[in-house]
Coordinates of C-alpha atoms and ligand atoms in Angstrom, one line a residue:
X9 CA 97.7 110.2 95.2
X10 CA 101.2 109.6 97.6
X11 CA 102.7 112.6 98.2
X12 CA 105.6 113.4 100.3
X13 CA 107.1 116.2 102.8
X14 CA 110.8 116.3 103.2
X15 CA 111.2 114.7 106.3
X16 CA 111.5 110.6 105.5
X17 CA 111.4 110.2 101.2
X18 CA 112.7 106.8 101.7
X19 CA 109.9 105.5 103.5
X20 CA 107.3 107.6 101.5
X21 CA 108.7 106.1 98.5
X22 CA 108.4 102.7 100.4
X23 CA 104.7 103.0 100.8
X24 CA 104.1 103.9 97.1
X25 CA 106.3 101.1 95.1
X26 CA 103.9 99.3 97.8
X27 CA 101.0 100.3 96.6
X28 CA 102.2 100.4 92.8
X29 CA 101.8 104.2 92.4
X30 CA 103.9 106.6 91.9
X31 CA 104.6 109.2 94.5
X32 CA 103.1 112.7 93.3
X33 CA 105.3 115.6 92.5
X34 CA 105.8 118.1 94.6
X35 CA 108.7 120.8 95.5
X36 CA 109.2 122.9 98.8
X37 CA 111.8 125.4 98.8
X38 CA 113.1 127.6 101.1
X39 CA 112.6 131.7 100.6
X40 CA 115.6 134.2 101.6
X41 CA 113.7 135.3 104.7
X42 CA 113.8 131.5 105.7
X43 CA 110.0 130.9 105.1
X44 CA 108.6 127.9 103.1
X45 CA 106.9 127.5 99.9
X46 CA 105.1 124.3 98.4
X47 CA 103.8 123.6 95.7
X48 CA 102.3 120.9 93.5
X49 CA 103.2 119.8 90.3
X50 CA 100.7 117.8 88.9
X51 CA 96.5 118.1 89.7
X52 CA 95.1 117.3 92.8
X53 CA 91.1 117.9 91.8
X54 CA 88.9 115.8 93.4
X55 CA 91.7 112.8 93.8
X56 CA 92.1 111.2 97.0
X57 CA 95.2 112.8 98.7
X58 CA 97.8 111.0 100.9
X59 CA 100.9 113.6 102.5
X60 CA 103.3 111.6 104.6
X61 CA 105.2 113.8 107.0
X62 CA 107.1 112.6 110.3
X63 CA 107.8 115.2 112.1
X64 CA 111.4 114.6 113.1
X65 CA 113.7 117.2 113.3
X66 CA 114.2 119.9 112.5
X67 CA 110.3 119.4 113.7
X68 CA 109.4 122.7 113.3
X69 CA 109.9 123.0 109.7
X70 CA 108.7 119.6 108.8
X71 CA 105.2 120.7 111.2
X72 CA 104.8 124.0 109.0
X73 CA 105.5 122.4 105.5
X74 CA 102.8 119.5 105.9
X75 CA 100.6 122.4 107.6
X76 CA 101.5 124.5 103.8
X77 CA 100.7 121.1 102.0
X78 CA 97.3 120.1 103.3
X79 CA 96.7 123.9 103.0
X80 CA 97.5 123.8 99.3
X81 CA 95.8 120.3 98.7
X82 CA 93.1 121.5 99.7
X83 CA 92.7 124.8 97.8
X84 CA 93.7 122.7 94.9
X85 CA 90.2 121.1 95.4
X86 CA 91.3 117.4 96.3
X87 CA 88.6 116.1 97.6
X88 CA 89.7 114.4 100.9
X89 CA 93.3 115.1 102.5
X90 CA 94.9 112.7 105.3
X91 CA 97.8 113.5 106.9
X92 CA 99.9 110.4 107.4
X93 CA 102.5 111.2 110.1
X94 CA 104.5 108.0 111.0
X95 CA 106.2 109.9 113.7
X96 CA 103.6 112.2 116.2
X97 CA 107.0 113.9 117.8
X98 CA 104.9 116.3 119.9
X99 CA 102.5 113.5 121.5
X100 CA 104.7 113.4 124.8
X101 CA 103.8 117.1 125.4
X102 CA 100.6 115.6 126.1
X103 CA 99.6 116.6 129.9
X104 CA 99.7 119.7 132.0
X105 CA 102.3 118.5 134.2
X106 CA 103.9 121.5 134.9
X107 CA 102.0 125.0 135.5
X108 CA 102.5 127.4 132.8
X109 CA 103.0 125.1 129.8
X110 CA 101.5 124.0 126.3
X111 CA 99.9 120.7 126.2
X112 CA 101.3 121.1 122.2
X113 CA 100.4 117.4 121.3
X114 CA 96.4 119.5 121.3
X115 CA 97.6 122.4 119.6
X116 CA 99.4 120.5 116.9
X117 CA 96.0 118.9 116.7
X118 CA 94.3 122.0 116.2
X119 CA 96.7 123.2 113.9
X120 CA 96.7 119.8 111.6
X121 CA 93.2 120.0 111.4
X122 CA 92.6 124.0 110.9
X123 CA 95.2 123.3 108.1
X124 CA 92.3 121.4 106.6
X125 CA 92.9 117.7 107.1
X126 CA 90.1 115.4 106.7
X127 CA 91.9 112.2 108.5
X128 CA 95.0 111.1 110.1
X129 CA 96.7 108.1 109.7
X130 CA 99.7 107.8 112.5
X131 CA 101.8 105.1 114.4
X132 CA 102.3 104.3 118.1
X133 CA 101.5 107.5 119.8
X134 CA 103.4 108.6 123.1
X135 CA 100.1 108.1 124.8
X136 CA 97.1 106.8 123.2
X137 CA 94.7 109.2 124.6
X138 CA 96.7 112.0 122.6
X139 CA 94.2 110.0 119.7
X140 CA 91.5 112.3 121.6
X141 CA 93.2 115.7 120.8
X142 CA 91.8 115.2 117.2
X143 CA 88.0 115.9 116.0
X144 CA 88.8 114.2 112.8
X145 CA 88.9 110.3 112.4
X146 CA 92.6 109.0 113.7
X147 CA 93.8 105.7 112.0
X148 CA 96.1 104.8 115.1
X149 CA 98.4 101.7 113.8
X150 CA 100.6 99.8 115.8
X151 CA 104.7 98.7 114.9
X152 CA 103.7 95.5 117.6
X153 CA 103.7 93.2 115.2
X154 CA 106.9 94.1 113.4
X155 CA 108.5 94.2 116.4
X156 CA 107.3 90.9 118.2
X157 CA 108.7 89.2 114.6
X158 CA 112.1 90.8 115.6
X159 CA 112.4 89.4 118.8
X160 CA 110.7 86.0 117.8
X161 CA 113.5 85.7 114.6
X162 CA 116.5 87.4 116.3
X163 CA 116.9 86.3 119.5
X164 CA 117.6 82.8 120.4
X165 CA 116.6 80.9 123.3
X166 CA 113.3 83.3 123.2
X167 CA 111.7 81.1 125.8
X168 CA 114.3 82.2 128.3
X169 CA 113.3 85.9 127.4
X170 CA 111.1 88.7 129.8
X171 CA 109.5 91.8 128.3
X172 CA 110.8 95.2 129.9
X173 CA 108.9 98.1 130.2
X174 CA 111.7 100.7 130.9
X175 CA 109.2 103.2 132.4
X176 CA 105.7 103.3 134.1
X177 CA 104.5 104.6 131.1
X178 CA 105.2 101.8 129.0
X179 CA 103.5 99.3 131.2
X180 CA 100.7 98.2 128.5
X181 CA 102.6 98.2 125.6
X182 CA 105.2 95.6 127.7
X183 CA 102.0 93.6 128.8
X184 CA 100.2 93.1 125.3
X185 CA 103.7 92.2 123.5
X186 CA 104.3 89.8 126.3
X187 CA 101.1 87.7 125.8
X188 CA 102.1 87.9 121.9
X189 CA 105.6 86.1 122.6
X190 CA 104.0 84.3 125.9
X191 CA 106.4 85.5 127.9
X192 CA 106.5 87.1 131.8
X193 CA 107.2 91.2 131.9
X194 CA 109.5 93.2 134.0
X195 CA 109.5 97.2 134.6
X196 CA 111.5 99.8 136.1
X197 CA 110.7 102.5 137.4
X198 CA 112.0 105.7 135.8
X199 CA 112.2 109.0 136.9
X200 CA 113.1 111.5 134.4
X201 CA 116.3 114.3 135.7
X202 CA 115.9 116.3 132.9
X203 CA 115.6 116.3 129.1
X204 CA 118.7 114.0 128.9
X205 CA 118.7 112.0 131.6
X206 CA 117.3 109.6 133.8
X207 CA 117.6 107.4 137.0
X208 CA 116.4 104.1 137.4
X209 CA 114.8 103.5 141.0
X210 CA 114.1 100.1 141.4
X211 CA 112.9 97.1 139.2
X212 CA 109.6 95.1 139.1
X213 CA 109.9 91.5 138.0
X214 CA 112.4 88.4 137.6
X215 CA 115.3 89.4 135.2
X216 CA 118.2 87.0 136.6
X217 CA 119.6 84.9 133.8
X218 CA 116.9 85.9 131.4
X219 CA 117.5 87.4 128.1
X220 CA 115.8 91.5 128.6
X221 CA 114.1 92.5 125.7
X222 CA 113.2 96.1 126.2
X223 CA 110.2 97.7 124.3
X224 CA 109.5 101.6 124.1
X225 CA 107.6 104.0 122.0
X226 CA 111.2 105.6 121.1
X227 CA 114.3 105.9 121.4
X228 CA 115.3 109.7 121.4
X229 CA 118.8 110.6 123.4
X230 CA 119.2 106.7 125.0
X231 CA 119.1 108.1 128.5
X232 CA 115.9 105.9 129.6
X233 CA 117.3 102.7 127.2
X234 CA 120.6 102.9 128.7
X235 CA 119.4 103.6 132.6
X236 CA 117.1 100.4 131.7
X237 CA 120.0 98.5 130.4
X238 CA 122.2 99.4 133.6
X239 CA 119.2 98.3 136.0
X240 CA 118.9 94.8 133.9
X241 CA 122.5 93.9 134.0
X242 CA 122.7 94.9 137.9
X243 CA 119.6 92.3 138.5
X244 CA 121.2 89.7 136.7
X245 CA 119.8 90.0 133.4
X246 CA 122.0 87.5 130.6
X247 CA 122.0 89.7 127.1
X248 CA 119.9 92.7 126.8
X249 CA 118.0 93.3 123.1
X250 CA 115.6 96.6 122.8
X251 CA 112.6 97.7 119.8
X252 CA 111.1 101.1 119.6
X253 CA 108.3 102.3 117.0
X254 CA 110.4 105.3 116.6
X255 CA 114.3 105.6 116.6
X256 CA 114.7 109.3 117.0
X257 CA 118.5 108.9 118.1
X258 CA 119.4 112.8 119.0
X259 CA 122.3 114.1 120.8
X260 CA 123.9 111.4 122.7
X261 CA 122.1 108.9 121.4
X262 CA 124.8 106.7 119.2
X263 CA 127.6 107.0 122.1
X264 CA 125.4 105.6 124.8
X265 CA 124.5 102.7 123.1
X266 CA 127.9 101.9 121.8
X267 CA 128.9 102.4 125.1
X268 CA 126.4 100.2 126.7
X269 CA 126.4 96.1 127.2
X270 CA 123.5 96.1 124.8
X271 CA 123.4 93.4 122.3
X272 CA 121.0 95.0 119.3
X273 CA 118.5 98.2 119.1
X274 CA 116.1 98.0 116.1
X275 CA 113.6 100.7 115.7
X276 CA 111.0 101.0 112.8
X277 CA 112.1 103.5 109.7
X278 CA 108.5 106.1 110.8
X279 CA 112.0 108.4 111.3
X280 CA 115.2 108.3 109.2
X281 CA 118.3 108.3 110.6
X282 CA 121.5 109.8 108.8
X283 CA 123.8 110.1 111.6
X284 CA 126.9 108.2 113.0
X285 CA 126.5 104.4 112.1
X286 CA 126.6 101.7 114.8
X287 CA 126.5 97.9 114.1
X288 CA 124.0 97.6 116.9
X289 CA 121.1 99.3 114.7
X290 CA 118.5 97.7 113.2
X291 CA 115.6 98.7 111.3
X292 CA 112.3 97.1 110.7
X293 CA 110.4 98.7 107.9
X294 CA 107.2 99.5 108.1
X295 CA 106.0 100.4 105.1
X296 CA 104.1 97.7 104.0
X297 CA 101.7 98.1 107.0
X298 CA 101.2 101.8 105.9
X299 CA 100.7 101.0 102.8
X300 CA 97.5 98.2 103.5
X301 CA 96.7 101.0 105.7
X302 CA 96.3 103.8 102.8
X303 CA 94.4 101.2 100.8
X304 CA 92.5 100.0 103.1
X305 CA 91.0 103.9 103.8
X306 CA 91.2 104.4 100.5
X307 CA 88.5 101.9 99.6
X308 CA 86.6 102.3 102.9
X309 CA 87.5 99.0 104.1
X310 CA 88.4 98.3 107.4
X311 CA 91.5 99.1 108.8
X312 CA 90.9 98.2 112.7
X313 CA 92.7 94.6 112.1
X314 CA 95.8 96.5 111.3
X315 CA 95.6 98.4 115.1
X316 CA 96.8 95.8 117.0
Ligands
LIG427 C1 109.1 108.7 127.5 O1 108.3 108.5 128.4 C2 109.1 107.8 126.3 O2 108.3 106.7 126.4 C3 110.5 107.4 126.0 O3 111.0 106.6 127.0 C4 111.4 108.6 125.9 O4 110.8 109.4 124.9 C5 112.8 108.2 125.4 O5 113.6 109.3 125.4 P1 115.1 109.2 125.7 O6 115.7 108.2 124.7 O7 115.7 110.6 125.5 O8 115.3 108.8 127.1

């Protein structure tokens, strides 16, 4: 059984026409004193239980109500719960590199699995080690794939093209979708001003003339895309394209891309966007690798081909 939070129906509803079921009924409301109440409609005893929740914003509210519907799933007696979360927002709070602070991509472990979760099924993680932070089984998949047909369809003259890691951190991903497309990598290196902004301090790599195509985990207010972009064009770089797992686009998001010489972002639908449009946003569904995914666990088949 698909069930669904309120934070990205379309894609929930994606996954089940997918899978040729329909998704469960559910309802959360809101109380007066701006708590949350769930509940199901229909019975969950002993079925097989699939809540897909990305925790975009307003995060905290989309964290508690799959927190209230693994916690009602499971006094419902379903007999195994997985929390599918296409979007992991708080896996960048992931290291204590500050003193003083939360590393919250563990506590929202915790939480997800003292809520009663039996699995996890997620997407492109900031960090791949925030996969550690859980004691139950993690189904880690990757948009790579989705993303490497993007750039192989939509830009022409691919062999012309270098893979940009626009930060440090990004390195790996850059490396493995450049022996995908068989193509060099470049990378910058980022340092981060504050939540919203970020300076570019140099670039790695041979960009003159090429065509840039920039690859991220997400894409939240544009500051490290558009600091990447302005780094590519000064080096010489010929048209600039970009792909993200996760197109958060907050704040100034939407201006700085419209702004910028970019020629296309496309980011996967984990989050759903309902903001300002631009005609330089694309978006790769990925649906039908959650979906293979779901059955895949379902049956207790093998999902590890679907992880890379
Ligand atoms: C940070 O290290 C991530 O990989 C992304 O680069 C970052 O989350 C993007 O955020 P923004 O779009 O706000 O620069």
């Amino acid at each position: 059984m698909i069930f669904s939070g309120q934070s990205n129906l379309p894609l929930a509803e994606e996954i089940a026409e997918n899978l040729g079921v329909p998704l469960g009924k559910s309802v959360t409301e809101r109380f007066a004193n701006d708590c949350l109440f769930v509940r199901y409609e229909q019975s969950l005893r002993e079925g097989d239980i699939f809540i897909i929740q990305s925790l975009t914003p307003p995060v905290q509210d989309h964290l508690v109500e799959l927190l209230m519907m693994i916690d009602a799933a499971k006094s419902s007696s379903a007999a195994r719960v997985t929390a599918v979360i296409p979007y992991y927002a708080y896996a960048r709070s992931d290291k204590k590199d500050a003193p003083r602070i939360s590393i919250t991509a563990r506590l929202v472990a915790d939480l997800i699995q003292t809520s009663g979760a039996d699995r996890v099924l997620t997407m492109t993680l900031h960090s791949a080690q925030v996969h550690g932070f859980f004691k139950v089984p993690v189904d880690h998949l990757s948009a790579e794939p989705v993303i490497a047909n993007y750039f192989a369809t939509r830009v022409d003259n691919l062999e012309n093209a270098v893979v940009v890691a626009p930060d440090a951190g990004d390195i790996k991903r850059a490396i493995s979708l450049a022996r995908r497309l068989a193509l060099p990598i470049a990378f910058i290196d980022k340092q981060r001003l504050s939540d919203t902004e970020v300076a570019s301090r140099g670039l790695v790599g041979e960009v003159k003339g090429k065509v840039a195509l920039v690859i991220d985990d997400e894409v939240s207010t544009a500051g490290t895309l558009t600091q990447a972009v302005d780094a590519l064009r000064q080096n010489g770089a010929q048209a600039i394209y970009a792909a993200f797992t996760h197109g958060v686009y907050v704040g100034p998001a939407i201006d700085r891309i419209e702004k910028s010489p970019i020629v296309e972002v496309a980011a996967t639908n984990t989050c759903i966007y309902n903001g300002r449009s631009s005609d330089k946003l694309q978006t790769l569904n990925v649906g039908p690798l959650f979906a293979e995914a779901i059955w895949r666990i379902h049956r207790g088949e093998s999902v590890s081909s679907l992880f890379t």
